[in-house]
Amino acid sequence: MKSLLPDAYYENGVVKTIVADSTRSQQYSFITSRVVNNSVNRRNNYLTLDKGSVHGVKKDMGVISSSGVVGIVKDVSEHYCTVMSVLHKNTRISTRFKNSNYFGSLVWDGSDSKIASLLEVPKHVKFNNGDTLVTTVYSTIFPEGVMVGIVSGSELKPGDNFYAIKVRLSTNFANLSHVYIVDNLLKSEQLGLEAQTLSTDDN
């Protein structure tokens, strides 16, 4: 898998871990791509990449950069794809604290391209400003442990059971040139099994 990635990204700890783990290295492959269009100042932002179906790109694949999560593939043509950025009202990324298994959903409120919010974190969870946030194992789109950002503030309103946590995103969306499309080779198997289990419950 290393041959599929530029040296700069292989130096990223997440990919090093995946390559070193024989099980995970068989689960993910990466397609390098160039950003040919990008927006950051809309309520719903997209990127266009120079890779498409002929390169193996499919809808709902994850997209990451050397610094962290970027978004999810939305539409694919023969030679291009569009990506729903983290900076989009419908994007939700399963995110956890790097030093624990407590997790929540990362969303963007549309106000600042550098800041997102982590929701659904119970009020008993202990954390500090500056704590690192990464992707969880619960996603079939992103490998576990991809950088998301750091805690930059939080609020717990009286009567609430969950924090609203401000996250400074690790990816600079205004300065993206090359990204990596993630192909989870075991995604269909996992989702198929889970659908089968749920359908059995319905009978």
Tab-separated table of C-alpha atoms in Angstrom:
chain	number	residue	atom	x	y	z
A	1	MET	CA	0.000	0.000	0.000
A	2	LYS	CA	2.883	2.401	0.572
A	3	SER	CA	3.473	2.540	-3.188
A	4	LEU	CA	0.013	4.104	-3.584
A	5	LEU	CA	0.899	7.034	-1.340
A	6	PRO	CA	3.335	9.937	-1.640
A	7	ASP	CA	6.211	9.727	0.847
A	8	ALA	CA	4.914	12.798	2.695
A	9	TYR	CA	1.668	11.060	3.514
A	10	TYR	CA	3.283	7.741	4.378
A	11	GLU	CA	5.075	9.637	7.129
A	12	ASN	CA	1.672	10.398	8.634
A	13	GLY	CA	1.221	8.237	11.729
A	14	VAL	CA	-2.216	6.966	10.699
A	15	VAL	CA	-1.027	5.442	7.441
A	16	LYS	CA	2.120	4.052	9.076
A	17	THR	CA	-0.128	2.248	11.549
A	18	ILE	CA	-2.366	0.881	8.800
A	19	VAL	CA	0.588	-0.343	6.740
A	20	ALA	CA	2.194	-1.976	9.781
A	21	ASP	CA	-1.036	-3.766	10.702
A	22	SER	CA	-1.411	-6.653	8.243
A	23	THR	CA	-5.175	-6.872	8.766
A	24	ARG	CA	-5.813	-3.172	8.232
A	25	SER	CA	-3.408	-2.942	5.281
A	26	GLN	CA	-5.609	-5.487	3.503
A	27	GLN	CA	-8.712	-3.419	4.314
A	28	TYR	CA	-7.779	-0.020	2.863
A	29	SER	CA	-6.269	1.301	-0.334
A	30	PHE	CA	-5.681	4.936	-1.249
A	31	ILE	CA	-6.115	6.834	-4.518
A	32	THR	CA	-4.033	10.000	-4.788
A	33	SER	CA	-5.857	12.951	-6.280
A	34	ARG	CA	-5.470	16.638	-7.087
A	35	VAL	CA	-8.009	19.272	-6.043
A	36	VAL	CA	-9.203	21.098	-9.175
A	37	ASN	CA	-12.017	23.108	-7.579
A	38	ASN	CA	-12.878	23.994	-3.994
A	39	SER	CA	-15.144	26.281	-1.972
A	40	VAL	CA	-14.985	27.316	1.685
A	41	ASN	CA	-17.284	30.338	1.960
A	42	ARG	CA	-20.675	28.754	1.253
A	43	ARG	CA	-23.058	27.037	3.650
A	44	ASN	CA	-22.565	23.798	1.685
A	45	ASN	CA	-19.044	23.425	0.340
A	46	TYR	CA	-17.674	20.959	-2.199
A	47	LEU	CA	-14.369	19.969	-3.758
A	48	THR	CA	-13.787	18.581	-7.235
A	49	LEU	CA	-10.999	16.003	-7.643
A	50	ASP	CA	-9.270	14.782	-10.799
A	51	LYS	CA	-10.064	11.115	-10.231
A	52	GLY	CA	-13.222	9.261	-11.263
A	53	SER	CA	-14.752	5.877	-11.950
A	54	VAL	CA	-11.948	4.790	-14.291
A	55	HIS	CA	-9.563	5.186	-11.332
A	56	GLY	CA	-11.773	3.149	-8.998
A	57	VAL	CA	-13.546	6.015	-7.251
A	58	LYS	CA	-17.062	5.336	-5.964
A	59	LYS	CA	-19.727	7.340	-4.181
A	60	ASP	CA	-19.415	7.544	-0.370
A	61	MET	CA	-15.664	6.958	-0.241
A	62	GLY	CA	-13.800	8.998	2.364
A	63	VAL	CA	-11.311	11.724	1.443
A	64	ILE	CA	-8.386	12.719	3.666
A	65	SER	CA	-5.335	14.961	3.444
A	66	SER	CA	-1.913	14.735	5.043
A	67	SER	CA	-3.321	16.796	7.913
A	68	GLY	CA	-6.699	15.145	8.424
A	69	VAL	CA	-10.268	14.488	7.313
A	70	VAL	CA	-11.550	16.330	4.210
A	71	GLY	CA	-14.959	14.904	3.278
A	72	ILE	CA	-16.981	12.221	1.499
A	73	VAL	CA	-17.314	11.520	-2.240
A	74	LYS	CA	-20.763	12.604	-3.439
A	75	ASP	CA	-20.882	12.169	-7.232
A	76	VAL	CA	-18.556	10.438	-9.693
A	77	SER	CA	-17.997	10.803	-13.436
A	78	GLU	CA	-15.493	8.952	-15.567
A	79	HIS	CA	-12.522	11.172	-14.731
A	80	TYR	CA	-13.702	13.387	-11.857
A	81	CYS	CA	-15.543	13.258	-8.561
A	82	THR	CA	-17.129	15.823	-6.272
A	83	VAL	CA	-16.633	15.698	-2.520
A	84	MET	CA	-19.001	16.915	0.178
A	85	SER	CA	-16.594	18.798	2.417
A	86	VAL	CA	-16.538	18.698	6.197
A	87	LEU	CA	-17.695	22.302	5.644
A	88	HIS	CA	-21.213	21.193	4.650
A	89	LYS	CA	-24.421	21.155	6.706
A	90	ASN	CA	-25.092	17.474	5.956
A	91	THR	CA	-21.635	16.144	6.825
A	92	ARG	CA	-21.379	14.237	10.101
A	93	ILE	CA	-18.110	12.577	11.097
A	94	SER	CA	-17.937	10.032	13.929
A	95	THR	CA	-15.159	11.497	16.101
A	96	ARG	CA	-13.539	10.457	19.379
A	97	PHE	CA	-10.984	11.757	21.828
A	98	LYS	CA	-7.604	10.285	20.976
A	99	ASN	CA	-6.879	9.464	24.613
A	100	SER	CA	-10.222	7.723	25.262
A	101	ASN	CA	-13.102	5.968	23.522
A	102	TYR	CA	-15.653	8.704	24.210
A	103	PHE	CA	-17.068	9.937	20.930
A	104	GLY	CA	-19.569	12.266	19.289
A	105	SER	CA	-20.602	13.663	15.902
A	106	LEU	CA	-18.568	16.384	14.198
A	107	VAL	CA	-20.719	18.958	12.371
A	108	TRP	CA	-20.163	22.408	10.867
A	109	ASP	CA	-22.391	25.397	11.639
A	110	GLY	CA	-21.405	27.417	8.573
A	111	SER	CA	-19.667	30.299	10.317
A	112	ASP	CA	-15.902	29.640	10.259
A	113	SER	CA	-13.985	27.317	7.912
A	114	LYS	CA	-11.439	26.611	10.655
A	115	ILE	CA	-13.934	25.648	13.395
A	116	ALA	CA	-16.476	22.815	13.718
A	117	SER	CA	-18.553	21.451	16.595
A	118	LEU	CA	-18.463	18.080	18.333
A	119	LEU	CA	-21.916	17.144	19.621
A	120	GLU	CA	-23.416	14.334	21.724
A	121	VAL	CA	-20.526	14.075	24.203
A	122	PRO	CA	-22.024	13.231	27.644
A	123	LYS	CA	-21.473	15.725	30.448
A	124	HIS	CA	-19.572	13.208	32.613
A	125	VAL	CA	-16.727	12.999	30.070
A	126	LYS	CA	-13.492	14.678	31.199
A	127	PHE	CA	-11.441	16.549	28.613
A	128	ASN	CA	-9.286	19.652	28.196
A	129	ASN	CA	-8.728	22.352	25.620
A	130	GLY	CA	-5.993	21.139	23.288
A	131	ASP	CA	-7.069	17.484	23.394
A	132	THR	CA	-6.723	15.716	20.052
A	133	LEU	CA	-9.752	14.377	18.183
A	134	VAL	CA	-9.617	11.564	15.608
A	135	THR	CA	-12.002	9.388	13.584
A	136	THR	CA	-13.623	6.408	15.325
A	137	VAL	CA	-13.683	2.711	14.489
A	138	TYR	CA	-17.443	2.976	13.884
A	139	SER	CA	-17.013	4.555	10.445
A	140	THR	CA	-16.929	2.430	7.293
A	141	ILE	CA	-15.783	5.530	5.387
A	142	PHE	CA	-12.588	6.527	7.216
A	143	PRO	CA	-9.897	4.429	8.894
A	144	GLU	CA	-9.813	4.786	12.656
A	145	GLY	CA	-7.405	7.394	14.010
A	146	VAL	CA	-7.362	9.961	11.196
A	147	MET	CA	-6.770	13.428	12.625
A	148	VAL	CA	-9.854	15.644	12.877
A	149	GLY	CA	-8.737	18.556	15.064
A	150	ILE	CA	-8.225	19.750	18.629
A	151	VAL	CA	-10.624	20.944	21.322
A	152	SER	CA	-10.676	24.755	21.366
A	153	GLY	CA	-13.564	25.362	23.776
A	154	SER	CA	-16.791	23.913	25.167
A	155	GLU	CA	-20.178	24.783	26.592
A	156	LEU	CA	-22.552	22.903	28.871
A	157	LYS	CA	-25.807	24.786	29.322
A	158	PRO	CA	-27.812	24.337	32.548
A	159	GLY	CA	-30.043	21.291	32.238
A	160	ASP	CA	-28.157	19.850	29.244
A	161	ASN	CA	-26.718	16.335	29.366
A	162	PHE	CA	-24.298	16.837	26.470
A	163	TYR	CA	-21.465	19.239	25.744
A	164	ALA	CA	-21.233	21.451	22.681
A	165	ILE	CA	-17.495	21.337	21.945
A	166	LYS	CA	-15.670	23.690	19.593
A	167	VAL	CA	-13.060	21.968	17.402
A	168	ARG	CA	-10.227	23.669	15.561
A	169	LEU	CA	-9.997	21.584	12.394
A	170	SER	CA	-6.613	20.121	11.506
A	171	THR	CA	-7.245	20.467	7.752
A	172	ASN	CA	-6.767	23.889	6.187
A	173	PHE	CA	-9.605	23.808	3.680
A	174	ALA	CA	-8.491	27.076	2.081
A	175	ASN	CA	-5.141	25.546	1.116
A	176	LEU	CA	-5.822	22.043	-0.233
A	177	SER	CA	-3.988	20.847	-3.340
A	178	HIS	CA	-3.577	17.057	-3.000
A	179	VAL	CA	-5.794	14.591	-1.166
A	180	TYR	CA	-6.253	10.840	-0.807
A	181	ILE	CA	-9.453	8.945	-1.545
A	182	VAL	CA	-9.981	6.043	0.861
A	183	ASP	CA	-11.277	2.717	-0.444
A	184	ASN	CA	-12.487	0.465	2.384
A	185	LEU	CA	-12.282	-2.934	0.686
A	186	LEU	CA	-14.379	-4.617	3.399
A	187	LYS	CA	-17.150	-2.001	3.571
A	188	SER	CA	-19.715	-3.958	1.534
A	189	GLU	CA	-19.146	-7.084	3.591
A	190	GLN	CA	-19.667	-5.250	6.888
A	191	LEU	CA	-22.744	-3.326	5.751
A	192	GLY	CA	-24.264	-6.430	4.161
A	193	LEU	CA	-23.883	-8.452	7.338
A	194	GLU	CA	-25.325	-5.658	9.475
A	195	ALA	CA	-28.311	-5.289	7.121
A	196	GLN	CA	-28.890	-9.046	7.298
A	197	THR	CA	-28.872	-8.955	11.090
A	198	LEU	CA	-31.351	-6.059	11.199
A	199	SER	CA	-33.670	-7.753	8.719
A	200	THR	CA	-33.711	-10.881	10.917
A	201	ASP	CA	-34.856	-8.745	13.861
A	202	ASP	CA	-37.756	-7.434	11.778
A	203	ASN	CA	-39.116	-10.951	11.137
